[in-house]
Each structure stands twice: as C-alpha cells, then as structure tokens.
C-alpha cells in the first residue's frame, strides 16, 4: 500500500474470492436441456473480492484478507486485485484450486449462481486476527459476508468489533446465525430473499422489509439496510425507517450489484458519511453496477 493510499479512509474486507465463469443466454435451460448461449466471461469475482474492489473504487484504502488457490486462476486473481489498487498483503496462497462461481445470466439480466468455496475454506481465525491486527490502525470499517465458512465470518465479526471497527455484514448466502452474534454487527445489508430466510418474515414490500429490519435491531444490530432490487433500499434504524428510492437504469446484468452496494457503503462510512448518506451513495453504485 502506497503512502497516498494509507492517507485514505480505510476499509478491510474479510471474505471470499473466486474465478467467475459466466454464461449469457436468452433464457436459462430447464433441467435436462442444453441450449446455445450468446457470450461467456471469465473474471475476478467472489463477494469479498467484489466488495474490496468496489471500496477501492469508492475512494477507500481497501485491504483484503482471503485465500486463493495455486492453480491456473491464481495469477488472474492476484493481478486483478493489484490492478484495482487492493492491498493484498493478507491474501494467502494455499495448495489446490481457487474458489469457483458458475453464473448464468438471461436476457432479463436475472442470474443464478453456484459458488464452490475450495481455497476459501482454508481461511483461518489466525489469518483473520493477524490481518485485523495489522490493519485496524488505519482501517475503520470491516466488511464480511457468508461465502466463507460461517464460524470464520462470525470470528471476523467479533474480532472486528473488539478492535473498534464498524462491522458491516452482507449476509449472503443466507444462513441462520446465533442470536449472540448480532450485537457485534453495526450494519447488516440483506436483500429480500436473505432477509426472509434469516428473519422468517416474508419480505414482499416496504412494510414487510421494515418488519424484517426490526428483527435484526431487536437482536442488537445497529441498523439494517434491506435492499429491494428495483424498489430501492430500506434503512431501518432506531430513528425509524427510510426508503431510499431506486436510481432508474436499464439492467444488463445484476451480478455483483449487491457487492458494489456493500463496498461503496463501507467506503462512505469510513470517510465519515452518515448512514443515510452512505446508503444513498451505495444505492447509486449498485444501480450503476447493473448497467
């Protein structure tokens, strides 16, 4: 990390990194069917990597704690992170394959994803602690997700909280977490599906999104931001609920829109923005990410 980068507001991301293999087709095949696609891409991905790159683009000094494999995707991933200005000091290379995400995108820009963790499973509590100890002095925000093993995500949450970092959790892919972890989370950012899975409240509109947001607050979370795709994002805090209207764009591919949202949210908070201001910036970034 350069001296200029160290002078920027700091964000540290503990999370996943994958090689993203994406196919584009008019529609998705039904089980047992083969169809012809229109395009294919191979790029750096994973929720952690996407978020740390987004935080850097948003103007933060972005540092990453993660594991990458020793296979043919290694150099592509490391070069992509370095080219994006990410501090990779705490990205560890482990024997074996890099994490993989197989993504399918249809003509309406909707997608489905199968993520295989592989090298991401080698992340350890010791690596997380070492990274946070080294970075906590210059970072003020921690971002993490659930593409790494849940016990490690929870360790990162507690470790970040203990070091005085603002902890932002993107709870994807959604899975149940013990109630005692939530008091260590400052901001949680589920989409409708994740909020439904985690809270048991079926999120179908703003009112149900607020009920889901309150579920998190009742368990100790500082604030919940329930993203509602084309309907915007609902910020639920002890001060009330505020709907941030969507930015009108023509979606081409919604993959990683939520990661752009999280990365820009973290960067804005590190810069000193209020949560309201940070959510508006994040919503704008998420909208641009789908175009």
mmCIF file of N, CA and C in Angstrom, residues 13 15 23 25-26 51 80 96 100-101 109 126 131-132 153 161-162 172-174 196 211 220 235 246 255 265 279:
data_model
loop_
_atom_site.group_PDB
_atom_site.id
_atom_site.type_symbol
_atom_site.label_atom_id
_atom_site.label_comp_id
_atom_site.label_asym_id
_atom_site.label_seq_id
_atom_site.Cartn_x
_atom_site.Cartn_y
_atom_site.Cartn_z
ATOM 1 N N UNK A 13 -11.671 -5.918 4.122
ATOM 2 C CA UNK A 13 -12.670 -6.923 3.763
ATOM 3 C C UNK A 13 -12.116 -8.302 4.094
ATOM 4 N N UNK A 15 -13.136 -12.027 3.365
ATOM 5 C CA UNK A 15 -14.152 -12.706 2.578
ATOM 6 C C UNK A 15 -13.623 -13.590 1.488
ATOM 7 N N UNK A 23 -22.019 -17.425 -18.130
ATOM 8 C CA UNK A 23 -22.618 -17.621 -19.446
ATOM 9 C C UNK A 23 -23.828 -16.705 -19.583
ATOM 10 N N UNK A 25 -27.304 -16.063 -21.938
ATOM 11 C CA UNK A 25 -28.209 -16.674 -22.910
ATOM 12 C C UNK A 25 -29.566 -15.994 -22.833
ATOM 13 N N UNK A 26 -30.371 -16.175 -23.873
ATOM 14 C CA UNK A 26 -31.691 -15.551 -23.911
ATOM 15 C C UNK A 26 -32.544 -16.006 -22.740
ATOM 16 N N UNK A 51 -16.375 -6.749 -3.240
ATOM 17 C CA UNK A 51 -16.579 -5.659 -2.288
ATOM 18 C C UNK A 51 -15.304 -4.870 -2.033
ATOM 19 N N UNK A 80 -5.653 -9.079 -10.882
ATOM 20 C CA UNK A 80 -6.863 -8.267 -10.880
ATOM 21 C C UNK A 80 -7.007 -7.447 -9.615
ATOM 22 N N UNK A 96 -3.871 -26.147 -4.077
ATOM 23 C CA UNK A 96 -5.158 -26.607 -4.577
ATOM 24 C C UNK A 96 -5.898 -25.555 -5.378
ATOM 25 N N UNK A 100 -14.550 -21.157 -7.146
ATOM 26 C CA UNK A 100 -15.180 -21.010 -8.456
ATOM 27 C C UNK A 100 -16.634 -20.588 -8.284
ATOM 28 N N UNK A 101 -17.093 -19.695 -9.153
ATOM 29 C CA UNK A 101 -18.517 -19.374 -9.224
ATOM 30 C C UNK A 101 -18.986 -19.584 -10.657
ATOM 31 N N UNK A 109 -31.560 -10.027 -17.496
ATOM 32 C CA UNK A 109 -30.479 -9.643 -16.573
ATOM 33 C C UNK A 109 -30.567 -10.354 -15.235
ATOM 34 N N UNK A 126 -6.627 -17.507 12.718
ATOM 35 C CA UNK A 126 -5.322 -16.880 12.907
ATOM 36 C C UNK A 126 -4.992 -15.894 11.810
ATOM 37 N N UNK A 131 -4.432 -10.296 10.141
ATOM 38 C CA UNK A 131 -4.779 -9.226 9.219
ATOM 39 C C UNK A 131 -5.405 -8.043 9.922
ATOM 40 N N UNK A 132 -6.352 -8.304 10.818
ATOM 41 C CA UNK A 132 -7.013 -7.207 11.518
ATOM 42 C C UNK A 132 -6.068 -6.492 12.471
ATOM 43 N N UNK A 153 -16.690 -16.282 9.503
ATOM 44 C CA UNK A 153 -17.361 -14.989 9.365
ATOM 45 C C UNK A 153 -17.718 -14.435 10.738
ATOM 46 N N UNK A 161 -15.265 -6.104 15.819
ATOM 47 C CA UNK A 161 -15.935 -5.336 16.865
ATOM 48 C C UNK A 161 -15.001 -5.083 18.041
ATOM 49 N N UNK A 162 -14.253 -6.103 18.441
ATOM 50 C CA UNK A 162 -13.315 -5.957 19.562
ATOM 51 C C UNK A 162 -12.235 -4.926 19.265
ATOM 52 N N UNK A 172 -24.905 -13.046 2.874
ATOM 53 C CA UNK A 172 -25.141 -13.852 1.678
ATOM 54 C C UNK A 172 -23.969 -14.794 1.455
ATOM 55 N N UNK A 173 -24.275 -16.054 1.103
ATOM 56 C CA UNK A 173 -25.617 -16.647 1.038
ATOM 57 C C UNK A 173 -26.219 -16.791 2.435
ATOM 58 N N UNK A 174 -27.518 -16.604 2.522
ATOM 59 C CA UNK A 174 -28.182 -16.534 3.823
ATOM 60 C C UNK A 174 -28.139 -17.861 4.558
ATOM 61 N N UNK A 196 -35.734 -12.664 4.294
ATOM 62 C CA UNK A 196 -36.786 -13.653 4.534
ATOM 63 C C UNK A 196 -36.231 -14.905 5.195
ATOM 64 N N UNK A 211 -40.409 -4.798 8.929
ATOM 65 C CA UNK A 211 -40.541 -5.798 9.994
ATOM 66 C C UNK A 211 -39.290 -6.671 10.071
ATOM 67 N N UNK A 220 -29.834 -6.677 18.444
ATOM 68 C CA UNK A 220 -28.643 -5.910 18.764
ATOM 69 C C UNK A 220 -27.927 -5.260 17.614
ATOM 70 N N UNK A 235 -33.685 1.634 4.845
ATOM 71 C CA UNK A 235 -32.817 1.776 6.008
ATOM 72 C C UNK A 235 -33.683 1.758 7.260
ATOM 73 N N UNK A 246 -34.982 4.019 -5.769
ATOM 74 C CA UNK A 246 -34.034 3.445 -6.727
ATOM 75 C C UNK A 246 -33.598 4.480 -7.756
ATOM 76 N N UNK A 255 -25.467 -9.345 -11.580
ATOM 77 C CA UNK A 255 -24.416 -10.000 -10.805
ATOM 78 C C UNK A 255 -23.532 -8.957 -10.122
ATOM 79 N N UNK A 265 -20.891 1.414 0.407
ATOM 80 C CA UNK A 265 -21.405 1.723 1.744
ATOM 81 C C UNK A 265 -20.268 1.764 2.751
ATOM 82 N N UNK A 279 -25.943 5.138 2.493
ATOM 83 C CA UNK A 279 -26.889 4.277 1.779
ATOM 84 C C UNK A 279 -27.243 4.868 0.419
#
